[in-house]
PDB file of C-alpha atoms in Angstrom:
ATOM      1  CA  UNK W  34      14.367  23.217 -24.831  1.00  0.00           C
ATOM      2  CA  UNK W  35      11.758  24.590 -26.999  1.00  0.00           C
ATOM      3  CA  UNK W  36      12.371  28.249 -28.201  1.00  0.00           C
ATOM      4  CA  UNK W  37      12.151  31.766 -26.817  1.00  0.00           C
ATOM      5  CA  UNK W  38      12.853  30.668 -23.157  1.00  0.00           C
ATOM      6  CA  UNK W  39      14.243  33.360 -21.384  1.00  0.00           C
ATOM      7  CA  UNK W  40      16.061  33.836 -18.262  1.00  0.00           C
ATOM      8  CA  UNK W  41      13.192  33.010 -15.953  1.00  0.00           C
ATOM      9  CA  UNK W  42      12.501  29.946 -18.122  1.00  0.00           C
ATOM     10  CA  UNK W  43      16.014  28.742 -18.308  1.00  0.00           C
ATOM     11  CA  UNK W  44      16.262  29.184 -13.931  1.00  0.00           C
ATOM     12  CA  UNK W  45      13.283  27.396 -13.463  1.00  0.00           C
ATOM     13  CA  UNK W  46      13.977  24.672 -15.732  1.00  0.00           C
ATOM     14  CA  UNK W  47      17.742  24.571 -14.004  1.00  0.00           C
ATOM     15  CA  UNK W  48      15.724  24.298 -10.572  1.00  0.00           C
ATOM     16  CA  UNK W  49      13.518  21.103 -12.235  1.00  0.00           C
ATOM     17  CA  UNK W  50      16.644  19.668 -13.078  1.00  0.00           C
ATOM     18  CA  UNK W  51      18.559  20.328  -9.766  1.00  0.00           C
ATOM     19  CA  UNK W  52      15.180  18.783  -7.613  1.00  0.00           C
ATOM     20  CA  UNK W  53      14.624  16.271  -9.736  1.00  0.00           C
ATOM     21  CA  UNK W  54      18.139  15.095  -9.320  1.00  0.00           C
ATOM     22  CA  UNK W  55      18.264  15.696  -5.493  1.00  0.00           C
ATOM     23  CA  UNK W  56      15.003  13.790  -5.301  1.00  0.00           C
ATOM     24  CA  UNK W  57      16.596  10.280  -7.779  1.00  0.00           C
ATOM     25  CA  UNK W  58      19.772  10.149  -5.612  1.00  0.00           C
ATOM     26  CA  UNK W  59      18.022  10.392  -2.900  1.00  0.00           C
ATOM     27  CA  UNK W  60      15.755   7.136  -3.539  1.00  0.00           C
ATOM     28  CA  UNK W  61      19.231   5.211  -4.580  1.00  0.00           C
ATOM     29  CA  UNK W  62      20.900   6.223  -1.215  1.00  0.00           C
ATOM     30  CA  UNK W  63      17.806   5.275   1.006  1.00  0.00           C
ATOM     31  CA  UNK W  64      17.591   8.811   1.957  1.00  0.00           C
ATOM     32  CA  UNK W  65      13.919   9.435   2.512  1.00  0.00           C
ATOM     33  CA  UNK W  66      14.123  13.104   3.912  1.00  0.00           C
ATOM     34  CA  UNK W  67      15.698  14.052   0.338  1.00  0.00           C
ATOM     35  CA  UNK W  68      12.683  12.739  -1.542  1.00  0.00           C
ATOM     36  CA  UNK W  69      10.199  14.488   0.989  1.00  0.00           C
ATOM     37  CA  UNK W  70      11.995  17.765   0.522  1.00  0.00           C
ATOM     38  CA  UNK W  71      12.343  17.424  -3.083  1.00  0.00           C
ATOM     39  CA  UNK W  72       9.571  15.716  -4.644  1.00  0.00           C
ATOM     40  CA  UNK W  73       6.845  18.510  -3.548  1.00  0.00           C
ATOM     41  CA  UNK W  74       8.945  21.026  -5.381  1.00  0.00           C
ATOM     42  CA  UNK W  75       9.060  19.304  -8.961  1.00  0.00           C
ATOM     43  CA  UNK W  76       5.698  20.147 -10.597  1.00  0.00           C
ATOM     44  CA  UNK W  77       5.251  23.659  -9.504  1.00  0.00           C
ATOM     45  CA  UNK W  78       9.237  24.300 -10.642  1.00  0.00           C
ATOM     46  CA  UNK W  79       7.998  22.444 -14.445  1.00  0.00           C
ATOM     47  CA  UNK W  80       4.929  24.485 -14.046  1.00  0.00           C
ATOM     48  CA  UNK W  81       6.426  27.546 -13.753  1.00  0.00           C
ATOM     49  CA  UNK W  82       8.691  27.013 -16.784  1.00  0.00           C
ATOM     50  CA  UNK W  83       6.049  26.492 -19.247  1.00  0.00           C
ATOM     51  CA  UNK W  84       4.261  29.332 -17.951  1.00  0.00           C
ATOM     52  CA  UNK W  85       7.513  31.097 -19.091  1.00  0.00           C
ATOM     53  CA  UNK W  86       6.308  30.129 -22.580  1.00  0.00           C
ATOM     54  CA  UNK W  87       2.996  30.712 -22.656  1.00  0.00           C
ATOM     55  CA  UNK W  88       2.083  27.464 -22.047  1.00  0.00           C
ATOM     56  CA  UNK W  89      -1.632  26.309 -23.155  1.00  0.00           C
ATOM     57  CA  UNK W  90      -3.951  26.347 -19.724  1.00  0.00           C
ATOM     58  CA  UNK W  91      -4.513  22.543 -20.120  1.00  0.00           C
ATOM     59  CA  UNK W  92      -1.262  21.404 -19.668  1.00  0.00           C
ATOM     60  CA  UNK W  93      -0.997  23.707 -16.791  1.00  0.00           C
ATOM     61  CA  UNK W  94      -3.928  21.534 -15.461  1.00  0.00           C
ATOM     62  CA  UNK W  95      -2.698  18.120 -16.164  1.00  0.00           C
ATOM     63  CA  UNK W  96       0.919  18.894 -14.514  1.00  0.00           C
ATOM     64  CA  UNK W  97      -0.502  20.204 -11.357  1.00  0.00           C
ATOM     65  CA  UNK W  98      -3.266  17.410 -10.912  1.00  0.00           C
ATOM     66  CA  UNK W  99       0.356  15.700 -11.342  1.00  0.00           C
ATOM     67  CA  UNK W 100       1.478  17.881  -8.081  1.00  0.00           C
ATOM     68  CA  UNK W 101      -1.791  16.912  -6.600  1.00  0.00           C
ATOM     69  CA  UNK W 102      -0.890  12.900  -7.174  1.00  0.00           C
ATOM     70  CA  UNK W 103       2.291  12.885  -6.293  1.00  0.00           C
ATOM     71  CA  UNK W 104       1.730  15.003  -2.574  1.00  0.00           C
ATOM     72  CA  UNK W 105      -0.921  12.175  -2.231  1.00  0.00           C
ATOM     73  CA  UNK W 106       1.613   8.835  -3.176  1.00  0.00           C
ATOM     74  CA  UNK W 107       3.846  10.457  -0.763  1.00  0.00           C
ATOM     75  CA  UNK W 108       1.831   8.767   2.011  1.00  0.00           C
ATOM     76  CA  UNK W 109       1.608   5.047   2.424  1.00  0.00           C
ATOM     77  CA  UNK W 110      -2.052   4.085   2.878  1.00  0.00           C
ATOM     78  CA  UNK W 111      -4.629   3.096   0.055  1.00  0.00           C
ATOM     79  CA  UNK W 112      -7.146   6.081   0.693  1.00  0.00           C
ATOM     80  CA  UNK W 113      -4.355   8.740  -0.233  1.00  0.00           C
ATOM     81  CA  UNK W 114      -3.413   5.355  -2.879  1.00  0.00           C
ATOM     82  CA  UNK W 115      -6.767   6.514  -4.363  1.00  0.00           C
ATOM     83  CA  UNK W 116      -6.379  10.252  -4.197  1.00  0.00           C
ATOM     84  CA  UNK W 117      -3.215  10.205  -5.804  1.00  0.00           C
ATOM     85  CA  UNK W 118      -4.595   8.065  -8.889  1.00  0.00           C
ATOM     86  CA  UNK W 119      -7.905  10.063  -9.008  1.00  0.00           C
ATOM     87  CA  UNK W 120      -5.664  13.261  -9.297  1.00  0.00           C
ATOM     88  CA  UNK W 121      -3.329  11.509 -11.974  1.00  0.00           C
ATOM     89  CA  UNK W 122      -6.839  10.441 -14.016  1.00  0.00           C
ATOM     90  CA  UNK W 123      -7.926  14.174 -13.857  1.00  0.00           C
ATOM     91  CA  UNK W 124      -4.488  15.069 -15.431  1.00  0.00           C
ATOM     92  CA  UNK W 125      -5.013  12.729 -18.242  1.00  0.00           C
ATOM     93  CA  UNK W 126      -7.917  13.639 -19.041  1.00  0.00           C
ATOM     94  CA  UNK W 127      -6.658  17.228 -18.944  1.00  0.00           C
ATOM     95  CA  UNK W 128      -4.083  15.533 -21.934  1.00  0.00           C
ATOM     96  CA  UNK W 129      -6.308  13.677 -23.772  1.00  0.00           C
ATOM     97  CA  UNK W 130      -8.198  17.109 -24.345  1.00  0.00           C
ATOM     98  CA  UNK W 131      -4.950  18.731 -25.411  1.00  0.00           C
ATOM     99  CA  UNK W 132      -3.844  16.663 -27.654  1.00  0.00           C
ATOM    100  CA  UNK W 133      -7.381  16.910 -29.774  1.00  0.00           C
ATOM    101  CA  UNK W 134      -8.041  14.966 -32.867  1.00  0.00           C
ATOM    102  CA  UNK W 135      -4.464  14.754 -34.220  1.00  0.00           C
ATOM    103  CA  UNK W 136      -3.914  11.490 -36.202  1.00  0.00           C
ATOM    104  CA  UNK W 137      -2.279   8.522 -34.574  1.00  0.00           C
ATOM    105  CA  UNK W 138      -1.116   5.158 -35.469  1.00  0.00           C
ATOM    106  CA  UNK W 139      -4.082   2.289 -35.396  1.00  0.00           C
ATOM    107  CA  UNK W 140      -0.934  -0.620 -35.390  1.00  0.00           C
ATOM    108  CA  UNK W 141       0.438   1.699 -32.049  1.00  0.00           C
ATOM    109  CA  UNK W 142      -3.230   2.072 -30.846  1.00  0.00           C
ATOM    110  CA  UNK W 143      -3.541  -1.734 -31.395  1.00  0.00           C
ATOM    111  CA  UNK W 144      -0.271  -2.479 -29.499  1.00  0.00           C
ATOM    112  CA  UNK W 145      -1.396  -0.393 -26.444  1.00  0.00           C
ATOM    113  CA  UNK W 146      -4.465  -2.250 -26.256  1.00  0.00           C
ATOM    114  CA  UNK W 147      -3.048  -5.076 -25.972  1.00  0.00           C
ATOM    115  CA  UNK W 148      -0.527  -4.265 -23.276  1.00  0.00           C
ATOM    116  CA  UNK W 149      -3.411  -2.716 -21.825  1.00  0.00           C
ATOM    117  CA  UNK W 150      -5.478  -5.859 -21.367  1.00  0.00           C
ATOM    118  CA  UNK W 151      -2.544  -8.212 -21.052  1.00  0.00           C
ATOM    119  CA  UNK W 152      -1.422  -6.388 -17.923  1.00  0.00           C
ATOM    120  CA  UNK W 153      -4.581  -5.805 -16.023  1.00  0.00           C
ATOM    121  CA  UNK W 154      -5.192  -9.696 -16.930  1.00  0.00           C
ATOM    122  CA  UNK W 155      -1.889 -10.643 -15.146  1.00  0.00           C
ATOM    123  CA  UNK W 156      -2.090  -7.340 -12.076  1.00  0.00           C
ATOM    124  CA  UNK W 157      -6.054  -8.475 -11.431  1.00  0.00           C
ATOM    125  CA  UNK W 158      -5.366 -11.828  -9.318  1.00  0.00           C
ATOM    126  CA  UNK W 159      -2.653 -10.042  -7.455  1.00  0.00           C
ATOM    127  CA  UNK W 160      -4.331  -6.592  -6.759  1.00  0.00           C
ATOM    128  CA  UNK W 161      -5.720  -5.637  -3.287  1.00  0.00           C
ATOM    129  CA  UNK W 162      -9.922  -6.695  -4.096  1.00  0.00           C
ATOM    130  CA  UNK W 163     -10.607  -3.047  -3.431  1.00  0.00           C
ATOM    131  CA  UNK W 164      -8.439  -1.538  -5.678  1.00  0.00           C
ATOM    132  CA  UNK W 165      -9.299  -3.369  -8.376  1.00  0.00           C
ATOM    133  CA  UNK W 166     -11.743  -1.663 -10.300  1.00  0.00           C
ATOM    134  CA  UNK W 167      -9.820   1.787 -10.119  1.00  0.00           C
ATOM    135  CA  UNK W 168      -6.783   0.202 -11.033  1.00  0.00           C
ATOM    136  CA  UNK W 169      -8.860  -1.073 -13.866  1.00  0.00           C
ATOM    137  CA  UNK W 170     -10.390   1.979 -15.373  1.00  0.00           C
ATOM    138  CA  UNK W 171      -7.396   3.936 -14.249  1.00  0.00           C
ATOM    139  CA  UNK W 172      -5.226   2.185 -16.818  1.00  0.00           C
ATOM    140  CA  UNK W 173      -7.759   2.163 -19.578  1.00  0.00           C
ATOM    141  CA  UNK W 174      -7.651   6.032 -19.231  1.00  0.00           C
ATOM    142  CA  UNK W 175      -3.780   6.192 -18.973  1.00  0.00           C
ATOM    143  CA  UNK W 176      -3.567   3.761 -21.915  1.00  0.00           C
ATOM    144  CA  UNK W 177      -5.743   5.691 -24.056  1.00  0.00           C
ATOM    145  CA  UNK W 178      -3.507   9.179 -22.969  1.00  0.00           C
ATOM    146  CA  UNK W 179      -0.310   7.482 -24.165  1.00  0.00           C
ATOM    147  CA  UNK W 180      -1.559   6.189 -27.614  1.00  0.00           C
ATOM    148  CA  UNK W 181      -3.147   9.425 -27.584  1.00  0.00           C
ATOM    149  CA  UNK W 182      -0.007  11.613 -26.817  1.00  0.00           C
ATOM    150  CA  UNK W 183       1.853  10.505 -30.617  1.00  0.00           C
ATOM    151  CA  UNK W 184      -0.887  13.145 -32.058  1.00  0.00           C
ATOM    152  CA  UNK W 185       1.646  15.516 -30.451  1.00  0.00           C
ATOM    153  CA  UNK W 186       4.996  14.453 -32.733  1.00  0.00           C
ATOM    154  CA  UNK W 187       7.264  11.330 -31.249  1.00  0.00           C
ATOM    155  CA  UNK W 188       8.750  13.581 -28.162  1.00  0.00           C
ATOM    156  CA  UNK W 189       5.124  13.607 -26.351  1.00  0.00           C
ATOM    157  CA  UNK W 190       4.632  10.098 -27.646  1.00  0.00           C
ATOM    158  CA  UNK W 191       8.013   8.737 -25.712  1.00  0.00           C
ATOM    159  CA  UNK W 192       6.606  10.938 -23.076  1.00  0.00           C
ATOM    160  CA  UNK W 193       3.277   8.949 -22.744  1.00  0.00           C
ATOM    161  CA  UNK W 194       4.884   5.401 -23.234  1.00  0.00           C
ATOM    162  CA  UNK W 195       7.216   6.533 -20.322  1.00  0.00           C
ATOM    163  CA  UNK W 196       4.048   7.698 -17.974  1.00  0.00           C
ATOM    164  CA  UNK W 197       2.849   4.520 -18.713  1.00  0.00           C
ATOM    165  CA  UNK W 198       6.013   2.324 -17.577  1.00  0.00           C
ATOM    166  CA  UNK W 199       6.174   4.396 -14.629  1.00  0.00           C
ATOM    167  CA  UNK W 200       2.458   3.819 -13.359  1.00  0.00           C
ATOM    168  CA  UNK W 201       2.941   0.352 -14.239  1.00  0.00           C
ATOM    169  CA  UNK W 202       5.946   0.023 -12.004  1.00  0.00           C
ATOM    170  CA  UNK W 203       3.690   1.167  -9.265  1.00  0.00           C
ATOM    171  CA  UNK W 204       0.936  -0.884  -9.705  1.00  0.00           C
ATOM    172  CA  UNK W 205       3.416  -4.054  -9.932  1.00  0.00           C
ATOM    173  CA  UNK W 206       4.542  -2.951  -6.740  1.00  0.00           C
ATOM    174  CA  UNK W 207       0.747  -3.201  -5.248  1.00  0.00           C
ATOM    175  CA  UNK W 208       0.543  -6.754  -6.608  1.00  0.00           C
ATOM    176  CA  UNK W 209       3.874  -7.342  -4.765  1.00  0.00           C
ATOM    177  CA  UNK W 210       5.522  -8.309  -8.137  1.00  0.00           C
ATOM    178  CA  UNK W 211       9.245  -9.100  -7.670  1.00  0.00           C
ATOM    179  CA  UNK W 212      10.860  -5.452  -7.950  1.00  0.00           C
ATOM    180  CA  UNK W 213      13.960  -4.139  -9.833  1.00  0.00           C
ATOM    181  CA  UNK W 214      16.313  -2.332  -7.049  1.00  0.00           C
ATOM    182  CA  UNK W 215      15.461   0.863  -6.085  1.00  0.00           C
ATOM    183  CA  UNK W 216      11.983   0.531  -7.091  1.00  0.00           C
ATOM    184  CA  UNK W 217      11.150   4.126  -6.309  1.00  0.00           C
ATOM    185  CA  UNK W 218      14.092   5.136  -8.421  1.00  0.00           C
ATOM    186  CA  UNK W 219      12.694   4.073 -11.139  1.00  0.00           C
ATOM    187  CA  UNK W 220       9.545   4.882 -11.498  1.00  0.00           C
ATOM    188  CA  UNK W 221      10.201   8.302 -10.300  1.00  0.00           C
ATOM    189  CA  UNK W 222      12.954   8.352 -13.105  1.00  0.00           C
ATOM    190  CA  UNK W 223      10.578   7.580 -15.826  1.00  0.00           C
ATOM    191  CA  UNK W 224       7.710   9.562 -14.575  1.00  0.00           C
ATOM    192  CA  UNK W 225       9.993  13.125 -14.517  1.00  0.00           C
ATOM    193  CA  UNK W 226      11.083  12.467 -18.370  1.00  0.00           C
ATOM    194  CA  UNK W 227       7.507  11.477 -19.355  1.00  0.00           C
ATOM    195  CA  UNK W 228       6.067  14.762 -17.534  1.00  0.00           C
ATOM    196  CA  UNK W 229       9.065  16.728 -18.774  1.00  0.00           C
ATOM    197  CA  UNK W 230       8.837  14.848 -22.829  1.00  0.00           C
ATOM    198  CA  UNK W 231       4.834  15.635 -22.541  1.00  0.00           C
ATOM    199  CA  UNK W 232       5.422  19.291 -21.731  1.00  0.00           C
ATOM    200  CA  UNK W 233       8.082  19.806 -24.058  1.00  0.00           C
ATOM    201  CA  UNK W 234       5.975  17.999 -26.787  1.00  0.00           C
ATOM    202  CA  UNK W 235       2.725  20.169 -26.143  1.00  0.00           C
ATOM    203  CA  UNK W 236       4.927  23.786 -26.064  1.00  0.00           C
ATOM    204  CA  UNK W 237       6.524  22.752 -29.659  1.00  0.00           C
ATOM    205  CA  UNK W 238       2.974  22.286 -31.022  1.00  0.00           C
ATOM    206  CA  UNK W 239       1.569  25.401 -29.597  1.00  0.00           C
ATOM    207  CA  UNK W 240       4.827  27.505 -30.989  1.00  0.00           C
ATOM    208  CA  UNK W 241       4.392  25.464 -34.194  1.00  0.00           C
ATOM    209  CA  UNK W 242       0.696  26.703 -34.070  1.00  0.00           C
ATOM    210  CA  UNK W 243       1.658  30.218 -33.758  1.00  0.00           C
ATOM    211  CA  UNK W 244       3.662  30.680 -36.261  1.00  0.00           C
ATOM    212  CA  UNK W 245       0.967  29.230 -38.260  1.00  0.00           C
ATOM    213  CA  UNK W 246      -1.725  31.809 -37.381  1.00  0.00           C
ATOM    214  CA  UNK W 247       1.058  34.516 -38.095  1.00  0.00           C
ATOM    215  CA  UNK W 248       1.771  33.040 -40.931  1.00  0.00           C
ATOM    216  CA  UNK W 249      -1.706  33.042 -41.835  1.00  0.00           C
TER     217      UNK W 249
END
């Protein structure tokens, strides 16, 4: 938990935790009224925590295009499909902004790329025709917001490999790829730690930034 959350901070982050639990055993018991009560509730609760900590306005943004994405995935039909991945695109574009000009890796950049164009090679055949293209450009965006998200120190950087897993998950399970069990489990696992790591990464360098400027 980064530093200087107070008792607000600490409540709200205890309320993440408890819906984003209630929400994970609900997809392994095959209780769908759990996940519609609890998933709705899991960005505004991280939202309000890092406004607790003075959280920079950007990755305000990206989590609640987040909210916006994940009230859209929660119905099964490719418009809202579409609406929840254009509201997940707007969000990393909201991170790629934050995390600025920071230096990365070029052998991680390189090994992104070619996940990047080795999956969308292996998803295109499979893919709906219509979706495509925006699956396409969608992952070249969330590609580059994952390489991108090391600039931030190795926390945010797990955090963006994670976001990726997770929206690859999904867009496995539009090809119809074979699925692990639980599907849902776990790619809602993996996308609540990379939302949580990202956060967590971009508060440490904004303290660490402050302290700087005092400092200075």
């Amino acid at each position: 938990m980064p530093r200087s959350a107070g008792t607000a901070g600490r409540l709200l982050l205890g309320a993440f935790a408890a819906a984003s639990a209630v929400d994970l055993v609900s997809l392994l018991a095959g209780w769908h009224p759990g996940h519609l009560a609890a998933k709705p509730l899991l960005m505004p609760l991280l939202v309000g925590y890092v406004l607790t900590l003075h959280a920079p306005r950007l990755l305000v943004a990206a989590l609640l295009f987040g909210w916006g994405g994940d009230l859209a995935l929660l119905f099964d039909a490719e418009p809202a499909f579409l609406v929840g991945m254009g509201s997940f695109a707007a969000g990393h574009v909201c991170y790629l902004v934050l995390f600025g000009r920071g230096r990365t890796s070029p052998a991680l950049g390189g090994a992104y790329a070619v996940a990047l164009v080795g999956t969308v090679a292996l998803l295109w055949g499979d893919l709906p025709a219509g979706l495509r293209i925006p699956v396409a450009g969608y992952s070249l965006l969330l590609a580059s917001m994952a390489y991108r998200s090391s600039a931030l120190g190795r926390v945010a950087g797990v955090g963006g490999a994670l976001f990726l897993l997770s929206d690859t998950l999904i867009a496995t399970g539009v090809a119809e790829w074979p699925q692990l069990p639980r599907p849902d489990f776990w790619i809602m696992a993996t996308y609540l730690a990379a939302q949580y790591l990202l956060a967590v990464g971009a508060l440490h360098r904004e303290q660490a930034y402050g302290r700087e400027v005092i400092q200075d």
